[in-house]
Short mmCIF file of C-alpha atoms in Angstrom, two decimals:
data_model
loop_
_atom_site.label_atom_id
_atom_site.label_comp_id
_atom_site.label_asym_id
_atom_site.label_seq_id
_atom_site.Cartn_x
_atom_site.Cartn_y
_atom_site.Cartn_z
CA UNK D 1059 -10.05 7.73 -12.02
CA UNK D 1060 -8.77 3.73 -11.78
CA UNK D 1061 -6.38 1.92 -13.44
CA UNK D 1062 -7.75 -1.92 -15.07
CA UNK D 1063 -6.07 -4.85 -13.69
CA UNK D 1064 -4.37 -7.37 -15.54
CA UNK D 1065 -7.85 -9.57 -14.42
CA UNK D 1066 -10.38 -6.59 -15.34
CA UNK D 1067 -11.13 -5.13 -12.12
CA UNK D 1068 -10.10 -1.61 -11.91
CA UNK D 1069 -9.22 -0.04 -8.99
CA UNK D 1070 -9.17 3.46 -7.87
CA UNK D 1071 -5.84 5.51 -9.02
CA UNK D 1072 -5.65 7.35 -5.08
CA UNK D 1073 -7.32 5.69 -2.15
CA UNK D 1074 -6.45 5.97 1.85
CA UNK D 1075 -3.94 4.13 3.81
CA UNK D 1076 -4.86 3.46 7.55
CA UNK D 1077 -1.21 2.68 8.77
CA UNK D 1078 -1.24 3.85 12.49
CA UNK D 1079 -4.91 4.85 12.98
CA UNK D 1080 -6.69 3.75 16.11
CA UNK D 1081 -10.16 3.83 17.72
CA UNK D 1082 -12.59 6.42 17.25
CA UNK D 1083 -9.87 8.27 14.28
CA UNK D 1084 -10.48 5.42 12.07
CA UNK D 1085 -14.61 5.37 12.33
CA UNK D 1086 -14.51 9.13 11.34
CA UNK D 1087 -12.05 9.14 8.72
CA UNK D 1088 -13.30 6.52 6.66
CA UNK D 1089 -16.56 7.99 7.07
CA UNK D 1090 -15.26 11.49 6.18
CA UNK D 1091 -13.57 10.16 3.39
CA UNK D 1092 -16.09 8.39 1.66
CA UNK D 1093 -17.84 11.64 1.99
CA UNK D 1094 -15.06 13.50 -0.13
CA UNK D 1095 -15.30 10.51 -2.65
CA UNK D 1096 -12.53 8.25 -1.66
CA UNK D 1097 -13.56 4.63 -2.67
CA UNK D 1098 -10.39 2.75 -1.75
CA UNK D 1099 -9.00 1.88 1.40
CA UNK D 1100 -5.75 -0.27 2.19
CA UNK D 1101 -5.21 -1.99 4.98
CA UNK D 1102 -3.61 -4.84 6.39
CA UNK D 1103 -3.56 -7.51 9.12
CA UNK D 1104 -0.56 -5.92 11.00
CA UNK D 1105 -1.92 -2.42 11.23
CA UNK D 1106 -3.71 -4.17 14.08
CA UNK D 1107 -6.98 -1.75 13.31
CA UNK D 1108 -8.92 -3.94 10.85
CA UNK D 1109 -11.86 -4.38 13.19
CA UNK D 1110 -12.12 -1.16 13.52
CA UNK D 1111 -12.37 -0.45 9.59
CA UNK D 1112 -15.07 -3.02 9.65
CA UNK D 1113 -16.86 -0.98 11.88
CA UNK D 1114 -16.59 1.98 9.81
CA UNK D 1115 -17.31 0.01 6.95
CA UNK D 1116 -20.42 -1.29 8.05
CA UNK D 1117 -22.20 1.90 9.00
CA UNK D 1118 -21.47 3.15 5.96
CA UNK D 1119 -22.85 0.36 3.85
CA UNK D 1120 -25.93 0.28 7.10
CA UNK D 1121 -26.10 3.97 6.64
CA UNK D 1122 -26.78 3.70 3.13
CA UNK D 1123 -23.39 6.23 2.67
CA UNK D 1124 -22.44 3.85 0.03
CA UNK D 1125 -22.77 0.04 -1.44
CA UNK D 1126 -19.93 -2.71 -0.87
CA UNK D 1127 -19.45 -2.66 -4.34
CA UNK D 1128 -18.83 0.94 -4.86
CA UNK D 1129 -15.64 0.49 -2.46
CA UNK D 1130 -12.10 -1.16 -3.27
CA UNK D 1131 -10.83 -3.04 0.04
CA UNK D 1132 -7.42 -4.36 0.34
CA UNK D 1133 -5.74 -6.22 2.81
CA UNK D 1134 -2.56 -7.97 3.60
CA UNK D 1135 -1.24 -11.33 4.68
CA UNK D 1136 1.30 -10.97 7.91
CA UNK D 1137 4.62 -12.70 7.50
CA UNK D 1138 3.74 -15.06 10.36
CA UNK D 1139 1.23 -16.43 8.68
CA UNK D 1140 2.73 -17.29 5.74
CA UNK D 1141 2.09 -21.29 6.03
CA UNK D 1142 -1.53 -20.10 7.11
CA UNK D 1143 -3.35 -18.38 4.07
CA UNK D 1144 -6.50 -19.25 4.32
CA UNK D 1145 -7.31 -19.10 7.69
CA UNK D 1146 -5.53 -15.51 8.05
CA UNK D 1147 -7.84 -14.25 5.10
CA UNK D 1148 -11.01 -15.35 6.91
CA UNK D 1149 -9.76 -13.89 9.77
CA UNK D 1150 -9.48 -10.75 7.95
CA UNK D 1151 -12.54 -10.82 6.31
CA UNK D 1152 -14.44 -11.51 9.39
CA UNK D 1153 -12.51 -8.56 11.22
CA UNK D 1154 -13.53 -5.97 8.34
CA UNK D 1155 -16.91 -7.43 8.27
CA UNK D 1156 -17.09 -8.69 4.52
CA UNK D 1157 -17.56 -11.76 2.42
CA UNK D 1158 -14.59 -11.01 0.24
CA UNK D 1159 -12.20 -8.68 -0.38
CA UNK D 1160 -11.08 -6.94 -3.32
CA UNK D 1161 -7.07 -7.35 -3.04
CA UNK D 1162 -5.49 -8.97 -1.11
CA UNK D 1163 -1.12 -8.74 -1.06
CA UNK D 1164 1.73 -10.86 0.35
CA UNK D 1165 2.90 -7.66 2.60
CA UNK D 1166 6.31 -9.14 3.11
CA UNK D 1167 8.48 -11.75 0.63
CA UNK D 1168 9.31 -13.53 4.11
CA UNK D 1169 8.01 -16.41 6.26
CA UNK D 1170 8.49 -16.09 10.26
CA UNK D 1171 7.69 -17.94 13.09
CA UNK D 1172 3.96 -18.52 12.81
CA UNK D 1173 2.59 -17.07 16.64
CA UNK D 1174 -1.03 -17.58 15.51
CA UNK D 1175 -3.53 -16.45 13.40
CA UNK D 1176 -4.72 -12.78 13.71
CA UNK D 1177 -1.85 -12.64 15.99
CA UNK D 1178 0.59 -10.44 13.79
CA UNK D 1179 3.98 -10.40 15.28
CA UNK D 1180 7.39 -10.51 14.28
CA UNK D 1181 9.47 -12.93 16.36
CA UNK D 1182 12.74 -12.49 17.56
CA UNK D 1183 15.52 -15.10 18.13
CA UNK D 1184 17.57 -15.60 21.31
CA UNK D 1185 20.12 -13.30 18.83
CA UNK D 1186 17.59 -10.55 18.62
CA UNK D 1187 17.42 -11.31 14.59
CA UNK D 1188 14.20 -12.10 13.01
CA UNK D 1189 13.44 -15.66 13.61
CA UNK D 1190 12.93 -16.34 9.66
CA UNK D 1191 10.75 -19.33 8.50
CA UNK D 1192 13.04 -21.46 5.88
CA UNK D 1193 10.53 -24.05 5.49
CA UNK D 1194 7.57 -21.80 3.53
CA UNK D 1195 8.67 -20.69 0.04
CA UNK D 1196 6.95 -17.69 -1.76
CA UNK D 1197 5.87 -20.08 -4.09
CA UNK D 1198 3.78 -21.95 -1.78
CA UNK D 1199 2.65 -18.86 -0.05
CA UNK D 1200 1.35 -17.73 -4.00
CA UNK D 1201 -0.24 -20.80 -5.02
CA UNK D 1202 -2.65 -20.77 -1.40
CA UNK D 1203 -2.87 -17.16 -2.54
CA UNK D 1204 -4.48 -18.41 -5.92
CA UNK D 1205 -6.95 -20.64 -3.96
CA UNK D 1206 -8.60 -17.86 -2.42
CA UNK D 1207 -9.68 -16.32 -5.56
CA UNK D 1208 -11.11 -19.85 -6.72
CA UNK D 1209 -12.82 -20.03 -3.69
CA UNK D 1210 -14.07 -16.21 -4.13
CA UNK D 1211 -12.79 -14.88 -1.17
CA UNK D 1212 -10.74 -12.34 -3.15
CA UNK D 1213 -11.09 -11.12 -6.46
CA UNK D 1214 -7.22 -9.91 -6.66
CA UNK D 1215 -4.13 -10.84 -5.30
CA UNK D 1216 -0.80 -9.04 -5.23
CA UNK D 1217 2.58 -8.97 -4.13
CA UNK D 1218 4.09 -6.24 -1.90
CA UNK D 1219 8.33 -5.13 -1.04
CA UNK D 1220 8.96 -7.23 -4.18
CA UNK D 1221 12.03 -6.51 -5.98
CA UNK D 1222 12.36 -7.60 -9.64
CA UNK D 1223 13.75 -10.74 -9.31
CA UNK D 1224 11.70 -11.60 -7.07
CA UNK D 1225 8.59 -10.53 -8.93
CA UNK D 1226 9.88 -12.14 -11.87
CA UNK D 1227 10.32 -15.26 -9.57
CA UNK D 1228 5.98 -15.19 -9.06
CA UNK D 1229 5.55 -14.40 -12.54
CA UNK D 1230 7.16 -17.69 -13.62
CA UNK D 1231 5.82 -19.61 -11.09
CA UNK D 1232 2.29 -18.32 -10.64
CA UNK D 1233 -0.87 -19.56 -12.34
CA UNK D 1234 -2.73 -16.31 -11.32
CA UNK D 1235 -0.27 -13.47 -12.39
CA UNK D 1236 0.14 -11.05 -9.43
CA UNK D 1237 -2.32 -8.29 -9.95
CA UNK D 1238 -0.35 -5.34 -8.03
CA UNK D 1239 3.21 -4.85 -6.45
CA UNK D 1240 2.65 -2.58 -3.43
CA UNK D 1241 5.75 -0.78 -2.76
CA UNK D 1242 7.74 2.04 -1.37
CA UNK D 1243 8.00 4.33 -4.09
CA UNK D 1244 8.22 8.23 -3.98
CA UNK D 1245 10.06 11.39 -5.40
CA UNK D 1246 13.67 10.29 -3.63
CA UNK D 1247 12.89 6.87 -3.87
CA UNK D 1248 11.72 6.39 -7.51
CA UNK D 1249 12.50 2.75 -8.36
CA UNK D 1250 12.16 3.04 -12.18
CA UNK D 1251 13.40 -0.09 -13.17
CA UNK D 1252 11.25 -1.54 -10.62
CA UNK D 1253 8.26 0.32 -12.05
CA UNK D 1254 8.56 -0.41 -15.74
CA UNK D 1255 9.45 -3.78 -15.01
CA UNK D 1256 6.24 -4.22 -13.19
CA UNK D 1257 4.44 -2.03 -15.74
CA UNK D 1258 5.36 -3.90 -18.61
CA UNK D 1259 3.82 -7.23 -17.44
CA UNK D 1260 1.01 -5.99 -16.20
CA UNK D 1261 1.66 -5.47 -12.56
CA UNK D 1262 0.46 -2.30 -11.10
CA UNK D 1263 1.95 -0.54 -8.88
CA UNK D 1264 0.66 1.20 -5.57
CA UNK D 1265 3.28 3.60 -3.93
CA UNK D 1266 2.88 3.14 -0.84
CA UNK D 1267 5.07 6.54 1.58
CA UNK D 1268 3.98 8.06 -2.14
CA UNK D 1269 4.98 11.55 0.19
CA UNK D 1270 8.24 9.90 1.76
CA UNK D 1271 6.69 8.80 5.21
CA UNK D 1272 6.31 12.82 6.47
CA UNK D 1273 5.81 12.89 9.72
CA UNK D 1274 4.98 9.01 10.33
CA UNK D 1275 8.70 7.85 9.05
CA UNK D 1276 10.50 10.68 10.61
CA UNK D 1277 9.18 9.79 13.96
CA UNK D 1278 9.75 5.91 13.42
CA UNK D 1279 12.94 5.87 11.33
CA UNK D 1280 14.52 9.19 11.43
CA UNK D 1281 14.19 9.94 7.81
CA UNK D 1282 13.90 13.18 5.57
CA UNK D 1283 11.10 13.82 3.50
CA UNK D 1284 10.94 14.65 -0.15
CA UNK D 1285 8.47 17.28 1.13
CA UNK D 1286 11.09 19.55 2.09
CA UNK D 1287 12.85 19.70 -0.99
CA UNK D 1288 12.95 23.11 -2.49
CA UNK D 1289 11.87 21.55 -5.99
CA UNK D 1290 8.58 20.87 -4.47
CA UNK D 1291 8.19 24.05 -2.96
CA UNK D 1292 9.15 25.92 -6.22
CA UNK D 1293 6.07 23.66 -8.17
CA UNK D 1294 3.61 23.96 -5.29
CA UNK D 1295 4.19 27.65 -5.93
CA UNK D 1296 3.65 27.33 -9.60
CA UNK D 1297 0.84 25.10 -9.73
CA UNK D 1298 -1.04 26.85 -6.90
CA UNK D 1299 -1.38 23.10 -4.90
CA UNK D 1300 0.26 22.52 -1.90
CA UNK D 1301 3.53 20.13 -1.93
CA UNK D 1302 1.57 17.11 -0.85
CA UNK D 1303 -0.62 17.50 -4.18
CA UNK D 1304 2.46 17.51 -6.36
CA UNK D 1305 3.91 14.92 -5.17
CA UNK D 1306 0.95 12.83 -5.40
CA UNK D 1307 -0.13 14.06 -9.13
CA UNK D 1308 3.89 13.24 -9.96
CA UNK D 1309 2.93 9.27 -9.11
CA UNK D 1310 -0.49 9.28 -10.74
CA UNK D 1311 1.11 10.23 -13.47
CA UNK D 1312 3.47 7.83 -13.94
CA UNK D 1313 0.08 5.43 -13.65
CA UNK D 1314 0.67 4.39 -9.90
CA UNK D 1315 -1.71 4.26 -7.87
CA UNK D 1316 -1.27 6.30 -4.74
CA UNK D 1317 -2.48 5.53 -1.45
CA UNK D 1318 -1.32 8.62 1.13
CA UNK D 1319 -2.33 8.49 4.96
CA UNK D 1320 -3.22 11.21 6.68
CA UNK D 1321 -5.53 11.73 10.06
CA UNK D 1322 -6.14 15.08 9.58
CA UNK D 1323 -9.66 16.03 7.91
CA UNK D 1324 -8.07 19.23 5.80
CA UNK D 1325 -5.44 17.03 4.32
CA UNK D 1326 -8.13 13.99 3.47
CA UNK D 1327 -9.52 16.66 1.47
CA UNK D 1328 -6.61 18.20 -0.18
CA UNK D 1329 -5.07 14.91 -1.38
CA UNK D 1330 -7.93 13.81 -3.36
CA UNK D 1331 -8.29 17.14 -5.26
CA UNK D 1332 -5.03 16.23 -7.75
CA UNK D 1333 -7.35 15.46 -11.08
CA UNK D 1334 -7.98 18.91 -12.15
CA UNK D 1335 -4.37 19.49 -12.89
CA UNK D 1336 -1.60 18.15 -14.76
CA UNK D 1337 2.03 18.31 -14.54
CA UNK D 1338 4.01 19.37 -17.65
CA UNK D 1339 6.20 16.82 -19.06
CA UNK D 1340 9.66 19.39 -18.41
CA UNK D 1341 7.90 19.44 -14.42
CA UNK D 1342 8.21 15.45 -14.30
CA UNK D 1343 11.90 15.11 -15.79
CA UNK D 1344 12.34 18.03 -12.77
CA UNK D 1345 10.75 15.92 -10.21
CA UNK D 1346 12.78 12.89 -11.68
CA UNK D 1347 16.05 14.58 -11.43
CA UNK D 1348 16.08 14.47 -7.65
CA UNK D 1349 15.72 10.85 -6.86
CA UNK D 1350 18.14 9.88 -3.90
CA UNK D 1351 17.36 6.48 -4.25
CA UNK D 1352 16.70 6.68 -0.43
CA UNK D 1353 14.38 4.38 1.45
CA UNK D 1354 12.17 5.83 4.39
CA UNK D 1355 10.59 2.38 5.92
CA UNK D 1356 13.37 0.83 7.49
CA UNK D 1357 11.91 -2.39 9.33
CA UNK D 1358 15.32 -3.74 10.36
CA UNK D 1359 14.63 -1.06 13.23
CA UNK D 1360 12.63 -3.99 14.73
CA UNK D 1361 13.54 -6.84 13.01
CA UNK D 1362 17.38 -6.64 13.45
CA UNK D 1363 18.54 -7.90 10.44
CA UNK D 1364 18.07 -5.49 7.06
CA UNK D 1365 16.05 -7.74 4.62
CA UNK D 1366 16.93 -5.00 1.78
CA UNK D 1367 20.78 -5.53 1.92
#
């Protein structure tokens, strides 16, 4: 199942985040998952891991397990290297091992201190606040976005932690619309105003945390998950799925894609078995009735200042 770009390409409605992966995890669980029939993978230059995925990528394609083409491969431009583009997406590509990719996002609307190419970082002033970069805009960030899909290094670019002005902002000033907004977008953090907005031009949306951040936010940030909320558990019951599935069948639904990470082989399997059910439309307005509007990625932990407020 995929949802068409607003350029044609279509990309896969669930594929596999590798956020916090390392070493020999990564090798086996893209291999696993490509096994199970995952075809999209997201990653990014400040997961630090994208050699790694390169390797796994290449056996696979060596190994005959599957053809480039068969796969959907994003990536994301680091906020240092915002005045940088083109060198940080052949830097990427060369890590992952490929001669283009199929998305690649803005991960951040924010320029820092550029510390080097490949070298992701976020800088810190003598204040301990983010040492912000005031002389990149977004807009020339997007338009050395656009050159890389004239030079066919990447079929798709996107924007990602956009807001709607600030989407609206690239719309107006981009020649190559933004494909995708990649945000943080679950069951207590819905966004729907953020969604249809994006939706109605012909942005799609990948929720990224699509199950709240679980375990990985909890340790990082201290949050709660939606997982725990007795509304899941009652549907999970219901459906016969576990909690995980419902909350990922409750984003495909609203036709976002959904990209979940998980390093555990049992759960790689049980997220990608959400097509052979469907939740009823009284089930969704349930699910939509709990929305906390509460955000479980909270970079100002590191950053020390709250680029949200």
């Amino acid at each position: 199942m995929a949802i068409t770009l607003n350029n044609g390409f279509k990309m896969p409605i669930i594929g596999l985040g590798v956020w916090r992966m390392e070493g020999k995890e990564i090798k086996d669980l893209i291999l696993n998952a490509i096994k199970i029939g995952y075809r999209h993978f997201d990653c990014a230059a400040d997961y630090k891991n994208e050699a790694e995925v390169g390797e796994a990528l290449k056996e696979a394609f060596d190994s005959g397990l599957v053809k480039r083409e068969d796969l959907f491969i994003t990536t994301k431009l680091w906020n240092s290297d915002h005045g940088h583009v083109l060198e940080a997406c052949k830097d990427s590509l060369k890590k992952l091992q490929l001669t283009y990719l199929d998305l690649y996002l803005v991960h951040f609307p924010v320029a820092v201190r550029h510390t080097g190419v490949g070298n992701t970082s976020s800088p810190l002033g003598d204040d301990g606040v983010l040492d912000i970069d005031t002389s990149v805009s977004l807009e020339t960030t997007w338009h050395a976005m656009e050159d890389l899909v004239s030079s066919g290094l990447v079929r798709s670019i996107g924007i990602s932690n956009y807001d709607i002005f600030l989407t609206r902002d690239c719309l107006a000033y981009s020649k190559i619309k933004p494909a995708v907004n990649q945000i943080e977008t679950h069951p207590y953090f819905q966004r729907d105003s953020l969604v249809k907005f994006c939706q109605k031009h012909g942005i799609c949306v990948t929720a990224h945390t699509p199950l709240g951040g679980a375990a990985a936010n909890k340790e990082w940030f201290g949050s709660v998950s939606c997982l725990d909320d007795q509304v899941f558990k009652a549907l999970a019951e219901k459906y016969k799925k576990t909690i995980a599935q419902i909350a990922l069948r409750w984003g495909i639904q609203r036709n976002t894609v959904v990209i979940p990470k998980t390093s555990k082989l049992e759960r790689l399997e049980e997220n990608f078995q959400v097509f052979d059910f469907e939740l009823s439309t009284e089930d969704m307005k349930i699910i939509g009735s709990i929305d906390r509007k509460y955000r479980t990625n909270q970079p100002a932990v590191f950053w020390g200042i709250d680029l949200y407020a």
